């Protein structure tokens, strides 16, 4: 291929595009499309994002692209594309999503708006800047720089899946990938979503945690009864529910349903996971929350708690009408709960384990409703050749350590690609955990984004060189 100093030139070309304002202009255009999949009035914007913003760009890069209706009616379209130079060359499958959560326009800080890119204090604000428009745009912009540096040839093949329903649980994606498995076949999936372990430390995740949801409900009577006449005589469902929650999790945040945990909670973090997390930092960057050392499983580091263990969260809880309380003993109380889990635990055991636990504590009145898997966990071995190849490439480009984690703390549909394409997962996030991606004031930090475009330029270059892992 091209002489080795061409790699440095390709990386520098990507950095110049970023530094000269080209990437900011690109991201401004992408953010301006209100492609939220969570607000029906913006349904047309899902198609616009793919047909007007992405397809012409892919055409310039030499891709052959197809827009597909979602296999599940009512959900956003899916774009697939391929750029094949030689079927015998290494093939990377790039993944991203162009849909966003709801704009929440009225909740943004003064001077900020979801569909307008605003630069402030080293950050680009706007819906989708971090999740996920900015991240997949960085990867494609890096590819464009490498193709330009190599005279239009990559020396490898690239395929792409860009979905528009990730923020609705990637509904339809599994069906789509299963139906198109042959045309999407690749040596590895390489994509970007989620946060680094901390803003200044480049990160590779080889999987993601899964999510399991359920309601805990105490339903005692058809309606409320007068608190003066019945208070102290009839059972208060909110109190029963509160006691149930205290049996599930301790005051210090330790999960007490031990069957929910890796190894039943007795074996601790698996040794291979513990090894890769040794010395791994967590947090930073001015996130709104704090890392509370006393919260969670005793004896685990912060990295082990968030990347190697399971967590239980009460997402919402109601009894009565909080916005307009009345003098009544409420008829019911409900908590919507979530388990974030790693592949070291079988989610099929969650509901029966909880039922046994509640019954053992005399809490038969507490019902488990709407229990189910939202997004399965996934993991490629952290020492997989493709993971280590990506780490070596990024460290060469950036001149600093790259942290590998066994799975990110959030959820992504990596399981779909592992199950149907049997590819290893290489997630390279460009954001951080304080980016406010699902709330108002979502933003992308500029410095990690600049590192991201350079790192991917190096990855694309190295994909076309000798030394990629064997099939």
Tab-separated table of C-alpha atoms in Angstrom, residues 57-469:
chain	number	residue	atom	x	y	z
A	57	UNK	CA	-22.506	11.848	1.851
A	58	UNK	CA	-22.251	8.086	1.458
A	59	UNK	CA	-22.546	8.467	-2.316
A	60	UNK	CA	-19.485	10.754	-2.284
A	61	UNK	CA	-17.599	8.157	-0.267
A	62	UNK	CA	-18.328	5.414	-2.804
A	63	UNK	CA	-20.946	3.494	-0.843
A	64	UNK	CA	-23.916	1.733	-2.386
A	65	UNK	CA	-26.813	2.481	-0.060
A	66	UNK	CA	-30.364	1.263	0.474
A	67	UNK	CA	-33.139	2.703	2.624
A	68	UNK	CA	-35.369	0.066	4.194
A	69	UNK	CA	-38.697	0.285	5.926
A	70	UNK	CA	-38.491	-0.992	9.469
A	71	UNK	CA	-39.679	-4.619	9.715
A	72	UNK	CA	-41.900	-3.456	12.596
A	73	UNK	CA	-44.624	-1.050	11.447
A	74	UNK	CA	-44.582	2.312	13.141
A	75	UNK	CA	-40.842	2.448	13.769
A	76	UNK	CA	-38.127	4.390	11.967
A	77	UNK	CA	-36.332	3.316	8.788
A	78	UNK	CA	-32.967	1.583	8.578
A	79	UNK	CA	-30.160	2.412	6.163
A	80	UNK	CA	-27.661	-0.189	4.994
A	81	UNK	CA	-24.654	0.575	2.822
A	82	UNK	CA	-21.537	-1.151	1.602
A	83	UNK	CA	-18.246	-0.109	0.050
A	84	UNK	CA	-16.549	-3.218	-1.300
A	85	UNK	CA	-13.093	-2.979	-2.881
A	86	UNK	CA	-12.313	-6.701	-2.822
A	87	UNK	CA	-14.304	-9.432	-1.034
A	88	UNK	CA	-11.018	-10.929	0.135
A	89	UNK	CA	-10.024	-7.820	2.077
A	90	UNK	CA	-10.869	-7.219	5.755
A	91	UNK	CA	-14.404	-5.912	6.268
A	92	UNK	CA	-15.580	-3.652	9.083
A	93	UNK	CA	-19.244	-3.100	9.858
A	94	UNK	CA	-19.934	0.411	11.127
A	95	UNK	CA	-23.040	1.008	13.265
A	96	UNK	CA	-24.809	4.138	14.454
A	97	UNK	CA	-28.237	5.639	14.981
A	98	UNK	CA	-29.597	8.932	13.730
A	99	UNK	CA	-32.672	9.107	15.928
A	100	UNK	CA	-32.657	10.980	19.232
A	101	UNK	CA	-34.745	11.177	22.366
A	102	UNK	CA	-37.377	13.895	22.678
A	103	UNK	CA	-36.126	17.445	22.283
A	104	UNK	CA	-37.505	18.716	25.633
A	105	UNK	CA	-37.269	22.209	24.146
A	106	UNK	CA	-38.621	24.110	27.154
A	107	UNK	CA	-36.164	22.547	29.596
A	108	UNK	CA	-32.880	23.701	28.038
A	109	UNK	CA	-30.791	26.403	29.677
A	110	UNK	CA	-31.082	29.991	28.511
A	111	UNK	CA	-29.442	30.478	25.124
A	112	UNK	CA	-29.520	26.759	24.274
A	113	UNK	CA	-31.977	24.810	22.133
A	114	UNK	CA	-32.124	21.159	21.073
A	115	UNK	CA	-32.080	21.630	17.301
A	116	UNK	CA	-29.475	24.410	17.173
A	117	UNK	CA	-25.769	23.719	17.639
A	118	UNK	CA	-24.278	26.137	20.168
A	119	UNK	CA	-20.628	26.253	21.190
A	120	UNK	CA	-19.953	27.154	24.798
A	121	UNK	CA	-17.032	26.445	27.159
A	122	UNK	CA	-15.399	23.794	24.998
A	123	UNK	CA	-18.648	21.975	24.278
A	124	UNK	CA	-21.098	21.702	21.396
A	125	UNK	CA	-24.674	21.742	22.681
A	126	UNK	CA	-27.594	20.276	20.784
A	127	UNK	CA	-29.757	17.169	20.675
A	128	UNK	CA	-27.816	14.285	19.143
A	129	UNK	CA	-24.386	15.886	19.481
A	130	UNK	CA	-23.343	13.023	21.776
A	131	UNK	CA	-26.092	10.485	21.138
A	132	UNK	CA	-25.458	9.610	18.375
A	133	UNK	CA	-25.130	12.017	15.465
A	134	UNK	CA	-21.798	13.465	16.555
A	135	UNK	CA	-20.309	10.037	17.181
A	136	UNK	CA	-21.126	8.320	13.891
A	137	UNK	CA	-20.396	11.542	11.976
A	138	UNK	CA	-16.867	11.603	13.419
A	139	UNK	CA	-16.292	8.070	12.159
A	140	UNK	CA	-17.532	8.820	8.650
A	141	UNK	CA	-15.582	12.087	8.481
A	142	UNK	CA	-12.427	10.187	9.446
A	143	UNK	CA	-13.109	7.660	6.697
A	144	UNK	CA	-13.488	10.489	4.196
A	145	UNK	CA	-10.108	11.901	5.221
A	146	UNK	CA	-8.382	8.545	4.810
A	147	UNK	CA	-9.941	7.934	1.406
A	148	UNK	CA	-8.734	11.347	0.267
A	149	UNK	CA	-5.233	10.647	1.564
A	150	UNK	CA	-5.171	7.259	-0.185
A	151	UNK	CA	-6.427	8.441	-3.540
A	152	UNK	CA	-9.919	7.024	-3.114
A	153	UNK	CA	-8.843	3.532	-2.059
A	154	UNK	CA	-9.040	2.201	1.493
A	155	UNK	CA	-7.486	-1.230	1.061
A	156	UNK	CA	-10.429	-2.729	2.970
A	157	UNK	CA	-14.200	-2.976	2.869
A	158	UNK	CA	-16.710	-1.049	4.948
A	159	UNK	CA	-20.376	-1.761	5.571
A	160	UNK	CA	-22.794	0.421	7.501
A	161	UNK	CA	-26.042	0.052	9.413
A	162	UNK	CA	-27.677	3.283	10.552
A	163	UNK	CA	-30.979	2.842	12.354
A	164	UNK	CA	-33.660	5.333	13.367
A	165	UNK	CA	-35.329	3.573	16.313
A	166	UNK	CA	-32.512	3.023	18.784
A	167	UNK	CA	-34.151	5.369	21.263
A	168	UNK	CA	-37.209	3.129	21.127
A	169	UNK	CA	-35.247	0.016	22.003
A	170	UNK	CA	-33.832	-0.665	18.504
A	171	UNK	CA	-37.201	-2.164	17.627
A	172	UNK	CA	-36.985	-3.988	14.303
A	173	UNK	CA	-33.197	-4.069	14.163
A	174	UNK	CA	-32.914	-7.731	15.144
A	175	UNK	CA	-35.403	-8.741	12.450
A	176	UNK	CA	-33.576	-6.603	9.900
A	177	UNK	CA	-30.107	-7.970	10.649
A	178	UNK	CA	-31.396	-11.546	10.655
A	179	UNK	CA	-32.987	-11.032	7.236
A	180	UNK	CA	-29.852	-9.362	5.785
A	181	UNK	CA	-27.173	-11.399	7.542
A	182	UNK	CA	-25.403	-12.458	4.357
A	183	UNK	CA	-25.028	-8.965	2.940
A	184	UNK	CA	-23.959	-7.549	6.319
A	185	UNK	CA	-21.304	-10.205	6.968
A	186	UNK	CA	-18.096	-8.659	8.327
A	187	UNK	CA	-14.980	-9.415	10.323
A	188	UNK	CA	-15.808	-7.023	13.167
A	189	UNK	CA	-18.346	-4.433	14.215
A	190	UNK	CA	-16.734	-1.094	14.973
A	191	UNK	CA	-18.986	1.679	16.215
A	192	UNK	CA	-19.230	4.590	18.597
A	193	UNK	CA	-21.823	5.341	21.232
A	194	UNK	CA	-21.873	5.971	24.952
A	195	UNK	CA	-19.200	7.454	27.216
A	196	UNK	CA	-15.498	7.052	27.801
A	197	UNK	CA	-14.540	5.961	31.312
A	198	UNK	CA	-13.531	9.603	31.848
A	199	UNK	CA	-13.324	12.490	29.370
A	200	UNK	CA	-9.551	12.494	28.896
A	201	UNK	CA	-9.018	8.742	28.580
A	202	UNK	CA	-9.726	7.083	25.196
A	203	UNK	CA	-11.766	3.948	25.739
A	204	UNK	CA	-12.748	0.737	23.994
A	205	UNK	CA	-15.737	-1.266	25.240
A	206	UNK	CA	-16.150	-4.841	24.043
A	207	UNK	CA	-19.813	-5.042	24.974
A	208	UNK	CA	-22.651	-3.380	26.852
A	209	UNK	CA	-24.803	-4.067	29.876
A	210	UNK	CA	-28.386	-5.146	29.302
A	211	UNK	CA	-31.604	-3.733	30.743
A	212	UNK	CA	-34.470	-5.598	32.408
A	213	UNK	CA	-37.580	-3.674	33.510
A	214	UNK	CA	-40.524	-4.462	35.745
A	215	UNK	CA	-43.183	-2.813	37.896
A	216	UNK	CA	-43.638	-3.547	41.577
A	217	UNK	CA	-47.294	-2.940	42.382
A	218	UNK	CA	-49.413	-3.037	45.516
A	219	UNK	CA	-53.091	-2.761	44.516
A	220	UNK	CA	-55.447	-3.012	47.489
A	221	UNK	CA	-58.810	-1.414	46.659
A	222	UNK	CA	-60.793	0.220	43.829
A	223	UNK	CA	-60.273	3.765	45.083
A	224	UNK	CA	-58.886	5.936	47.865
A	225	UNK	CA	-60.563	6.148	51.258
A	226	UNK	CA	-60.771	9.083	53.677
A	227	UNK	CA	-57.494	9.443	55.593
A	228	UNK	CA	-59.277	10.638	58.764
A	229	UNK	CA	-61.760	7.769	58.881
A	230	UNK	CA	-59.422	5.041	57.618
A	231	UNK	CA	-55.862	6.150	58.368
A	232	UNK	CA	-54.407	3.762	60.952
A	233	UNK	CA	-57.087	1.138	60.188
A	234	UNK	CA	-56.511	0.136	56.584
A	235	UNK	CA	-53.263	-0.872	54.906
A	236	UNK	CA	-51.332	1.852	53.136
A	237	UNK	CA	-49.957	0.413	49.843
A	238	UNK	CA	-47.107	2.935	49.709
A	239	UNK	CA	-45.762	1.659	53.032
A	240	UNK	CA	-45.919	-1.965	51.861
A	241	UNK	CA	-44.116	-1.007	48.662
A	242	UNK	CA	-41.456	0.911	50.577
A	243	UNK	CA	-40.785	-2.118	52.778
A	244	UNK	CA	-40.530	-4.317	49.688
A	245	UNK	CA	-37.882	-2.041	48.220
A	246	UNK	CA	-35.860	-2.153	51.422
A	247	UNK	CA	-35.703	-5.947	51.162
A	248	UNK	CA	-34.414	-5.664	47.585
A	249	UNK	CA	-31.684	-3.117	48.230
A	250	UNK	CA	-29.928	-2.056	51.407
A	251	UNK	CA	-29.742	1.510	52.650
A	252	UNK	CA	-26.175	1.605	51.246
A	253	UNK	CA	-27.188	0.449	47.753
A	254	UNK	CA	-26.220	-3.234	47.974
A	255	UNK	CA	-28.506	-5.583	46.036
A	256	UNK	CA	-30.010	-8.066	48.495
A	257	UNK	CA	-31.586	-10.380	45.899
A	258	UNK	CA	-28.288	-12.186	45.495
A	259	UNK	CA	-29.549	-14.450	42.695
A	260	UNK	CA	-29.599	-11.316	40.511
A	261	UNK	CA	-25.805	-11.002	40.634
A	262	UNK	CA	-22.882	-12.625	38.794
A	263	UNK	CA	-22.217	-15.994	40.389
A	264	UNK	CA	-25.238	-15.556	42.629
A	265	UNK	CA	-23.387	-12.766	44.388
A	266	UNK	CA	-20.926	-15.152	46.021
A	267	UNK	CA	-18.076	-15.250	43.528
A	268	UNK	CA	-17.576	-11.542	42.988
A	269	UNK	CA	-16.548	-9.979	39.686
A	270	UNK	CA	-15.266	-12.622	37.216
A	271	UNK	CA	-11.477	-12.710	37.247
A	272	UNK	CA	-11.052	-11.826	33.559
A	273	UNK	CA	-13.266	-8.775	34.057
A	274	UNK	CA	-11.464	-7.766	37.245
A	275	UNK	CA	-8.111	-7.994	35.467
A	276	UNK	CA	-9.030	-5.701	32.583
A	277	UNK	CA	-10.542	-3.170	35.016
A	278	UNK	CA	-7.473	-3.027	37.238
A	279	UNK	CA	-6.555	0.661	37.528
A	280	UNK	CA	-9.524	1.797	35.407
A	281	UNK	CA	-10.803	5.244	36.468
A	282	UNK	CA	-14.441	6.322	36.370
A	283	UNK	CA	-16.160	9.683	35.987
A	284	UNK	CA	-14.878	13.213	35.653
A	285	UNK	CA	-15.917	16.019	33.351
A	286	UNK	CA	-18.356	17.802	35.603
A	287	UNK	CA	-21.153	15.242	35.594
A	288	UNK	CA	-24.210	16.275	37.607
A	289	UNK	CA	-24.060	13.174	39.821
A	290	UNK	CA	-21.357	12.146	42.268
A	291	UNK	CA	-19.562	8.857	42.751
A	292	UNK	CA	-20.431	7.897	46.310
A	293	UNK	CA	-17.800	5.421	47.576
A	294	UNK	CA	-20.101	3.925	50.217
A	295	UNK	CA	-22.906	3.198	47.724
A	296	UNK	CA	-23.184	-0.176	46.026
A	297	UNK	CA	-21.568	-3.559	46.469
A	298	UNK	CA	-18.943	-3.518	49.243
A	299	UNK	CA	-15.405	-4.390	48.278
A	300	UNK	CA	-15.696	-3.390	44.620
A	301	UNK	CA	-13.916	-0.527	42.923
A	302	UNK	CA	-16.007	2.099	41.129
A	303	UNK	CA	-15.048	0.550	37.778
A	304	UNK	CA	-16.063	-2.922	38.921
A	305	UNK	CA	-19.421	-1.618	40.165
A	306	UNK	CA	-20.331	0.060	36.879
A	307	UNK	CA	-18.655	-2.221	34.313
A	308	UNK	CA	-18.488	-5.595	36.042
A	309	UNK	CA	-21.566	-5.793	38.273
A	310	UNK	CA	-25.315	-5.380	38.147
A	311	UNK	CA	-27.342	-2.438	39.450
A	312	UNK	CA	-30.931	-1.960	40.576
A	313	UNK	CA	-32.629	1.405	40.078
A	314	UNK	CA	-36.107	2.698	40.904
A	315	UNK	CA	-36.858	4.807	37.833
A	316	UNK	CA	-40.220	6.112	39.030
A	317	UNK	CA	-42.593	5.591	41.953
A	318	UNK	CA	-46.118	6.831	42.596
A	319	UNK	CA	-48.912	6.507	45.131
A	320	UNK	CA	-51.878	8.820	45.051
A	321	UNK	CA	-51.469	11.949	42.910
A	322	UNK	CA	-48.217	13.722	43.920
A	323	UNK	CA	-49.102	16.867	41.964
A	324	UNK	CA	-52.431	17.217	43.764
A	325	UNK	CA	-52.502	15.308	47.094
A	326	UNK	CA	-55.847	14.633	48.709
A	327	UNK	CA	-56.723	13.459	52.220
A	328	UNK	CA	-57.044	9.798	51.332
A	329	UNK	CA	-55.280	6.504	51.854
A	330	UNK	CA	-54.279	5.674	48.292
A	331	UNK	CA	-55.636	2.528	46.655
A	332	UNK	CA	-52.333	1.495	45.122
A	333	UNK	CA	-48.615	2.152	44.850
A	334	UNK	CA	-46.356	1.346	41.900
A	335	UNK	CA	-42.607	1.525	41.321
A	336	UNK	CA	-41.092	1.140	37.880
A	337	UNK	CA	-37.747	-0.593	38.318
A	338	UNK	CA	-34.740	-1.494	36.220
A	339	UNK	CA	-31.848	-3.924	36.453
A	340	UNK	CA	-28.697	-3.119	34.491
A	341	UNK	CA	-26.860	-6.394	34.104
A	342	UNK	CA	-23.785	-7.962	32.516
A	343	UNK	CA	-23.616	-11.168	30.470
A	344	UNK	CA	-22.486	-13.013	33.605
A	345	UNK	CA	-26.125	-13.177	34.779
A	346	UNK	CA	-29.094	-14.860	33.074
A	347	UNK	CA	-31.974	-12.348	32.828
A	348	UNK	CA	-34.492	-15.209	32.654
A	349	UNK	CA	-33.835	-15.744	36.372
A	350	UNK	CA	-34.643	-12.187	37.469
A	351	UNK	CA	-38.425	-12.412	37.824
A	352	UNK	CA	-38.627	-15.850	39.506
A	353	UNK	CA	-35.796	-14.911	41.881
A	354	UNK	CA	-37.647	-11.746	42.882
A	355	UNK	CA	-40.916	-13.616	43.410
A	356	UNK	CA	-39.190	-16.089	45.727
A	357	UNK	CA	-37.519	-13.236	47.563
A	358	UNK	CA	-40.740	-11.292	48.138
A	359	UNK	CA	-42.609	-14.387	49.265
A	360	UNK	CA	-39.849	-15.279	51.720
A	361	UNK	CA	-40.320	-11.834	53.263
A	362	UNK	CA	-44.100	-12.214	53.557
A	363	UNK	CA	-44.747	-9.734	50.765
A	364	UNK	CA	-47.239	-11.723	48.713
A	365	UNK	CA	-49.287	-8.524	48.295
A	366	UNK	CA	-46.529	-7.056	46.123
A	367	UNK	CA	-47.051	-8.037	42.512
A	368	UNK	CA	-44.480	-8.110	39.702
A	369	UNK	CA	-45.979	-6.660	36.531
A	370	UNK	CA	-44.773	-5.970	32.986
A	371	UNK	CA	-41.460	-7.757	33.599
A	372	UNK	CA	-39.271	-8.156	30.559
A	373	UNK	CA	-35.994	-7.698	28.796
A	374	UNK	CA	-35.569	-4.353	27.053
A	375	UNK	CA	-32.035	-4.786	25.711
A	376	UNK	CA	-29.865	-7.902	26.169
A	377	UNK	CA	-26.318	-7.672	27.440
A	378	UNK	CA	-23.432	-8.469	25.115
A	379	UNK	CA	-19.697	-8.951	25.420
A	380	UNK	CA	-16.713	-9.888	23.307
A	381	UNK	CA	-13.725	-11.085	25.299
A	382	UNK	CA	-11.634	-8.001	26.208
A	383	UNK	CA	-8.479	-9.751	24.923
A	384	UNK	CA	-10.042	-10.629	21.549
A	385	UNK	CA	-7.596	-9.946	18.675
A	386	UNK	CA	-9.850	-7.279	17.132
A	387	UNK	CA	-10.160	-5.450	20.452
A	388	UNK	CA	-6.402	-5.501	20.980
A	389	UNK	CA	-5.821	-4.468	17.350
A	390	UNK	CA	-8.026	-1.422	17.835
A	391	UNK	CA	-6.273	-0.569	21.092
A	392	UNK	CA	-2.830	-0.725	19.451
A	393	UNK	CA	-3.996	1.428	16.528
A	394	UNK	CA	-5.497	4.088	18.776
A	395	UNK	CA	-2.488	4.211	21.070
A	396	UNK	CA	-0.243	4.663	18.047
A	397	UNK	CA	-2.357	7.566	16.795
A	398	UNK	CA	-3.010	9.329	20.079
A	399	UNK	CA	0.250	8.605	21.870
A	400	UNK	CA	-1.497	7.679	25.108
A	401	UNK	CA	-2.991	4.732	26.938
A	402	UNK	CA	-6.351	3.422	25.738
A	403	UNK	CA	-8.520	1.796	28.408
A	404	UNK	CA	-10.375	-1.417	27.549
A	405	UNK	CA	-13.543	-2.207	29.488
A	406	UNK	CA	-15.500	-5.489	29.208
A	407	UNK	CA	-18.740	-3.659	28.570
A	408	UNK	CA	-19.970	-0.121	28.768
A	409	UNK	CA	-22.329	0.828	31.571
A	410	UNK	CA	-25.282	1.551	29.264
A	411	UNK	CA	-27.085	-0.511	26.641
A	412	UNK	CA	-26.589	-0.939	22.901
A	413	UNK	CA	-27.839	-3.587	20.449
A	414	UNK	CA	-24.503	-5.396	20.163
A	415	UNK	CA	-26.217	-8.704	20.903
A	416	UNK	CA	-28.086	-8.435	17.581
A	417	UNK	CA	-24.838	-8.408	15.613
A	418	UNK	CA	-23.176	-11.091	17.727
A	419	UNK	CA	-26.170	-13.418	17.426
A	420	UNK	CA	-26.742	-13.089	13.686
A	421	UNK	CA	-23.373	-12.039	12.242
A	422	UNK	CA	-21.067	-13.629	14.851
A	423	UNK	CA	-18.808	-10.583	14.859
A	424	UNK	CA	-16.633	-9.296	17.694
A	425	UNK	CA	-17.680	-5.927	19.128
A	426	UNK	CA	-15.379	-2.913	19.233
A	427	UNK	CA	-17.157	0.131	20.669
A	428	UNK	CA	-15.064	3.324	20.658
A	429	UNK	CA	-17.034	6.036	22.485
A	430	UNK	CA	-16.336	9.724	21.880
A	431	UNK	CA	-18.485	11.143	24.701
A	432	UNK	CA	-18.452	11.100	28.523
A	433	UNK	CA	-20.915	10.274	31.276
A	434	UNK	CA	-21.802	13.908	32.012
A	435	UNK	CA	-22.979	14.731	28.486
A	436	UNK	CA	-26.689	14.854	29.499
A	437	UNK	CA	-27.575	12.756	26.492
A	438	UNK	CA	-31.155	11.938	27.511
A	439	UNK	CA	-31.999	15.248	29.143
A	440	UNK	CA	-31.826	18.961	28.388
A	441	UNK	CA	-28.452	20.545	27.538
A	442	UNK	CA	-27.015	17.492	25.761
A	443	UNK	CA	-23.512	18.246	24.516
A	444	UNK	CA	-20.330	16.844	22.978
A	445	UNK	CA	-16.998	17.869	24.463
A	446	UNK	CA	-14.792	19.243	21.696
A	447	UNK	CA	-11.428	17.897	22.905
A	448	UNK	CA	-12.466	14.200	23.052
A	449	UNK	CA	-14.253	14.613	19.707
A	450	UNK	CA	-11.016	15.852	18.133
A	451	UNK	CA	-9.223	12.812	19.505
A	452	UNK	CA	-12.025	10.647	18.172
A	453	UNK	CA	-11.714	11.769	14.562
A	454	UNK	CA	-7.944	11.262	14.709
A	455	UNK	CA	-8.272	7.832	16.325
A	456	UNK	CA	-10.717	6.671	13.671
A	457	UNK	CA	-8.534	7.986	10.871
A	458	UNK	CA	-5.793	5.757	12.258
A	459	UNK	CA	-8.174	2.810	12.526
A	460	UNK	CA	-9.372	3.212	8.949
A	461	UNK	CA	-5.800	3.478	7.722
A	462	UNK	CA	-4.692	0.395	9.631
A	463	UNK	CA	-7.692	-1.566	8.380
A	464	UNK	CA	-6.164	-1.286	4.907
A	465	UNK	CA	-2.719	-2.427	6.016
A	466	UNK	CA	-1.284	-5.841	6.775
A	467	UNK	CA	-1.735	-6.999	10.340
A	468	UNK	CA	-5.503	-7.042	10.833
A	469	UNK	CA	-6.699	-10.104	12.756
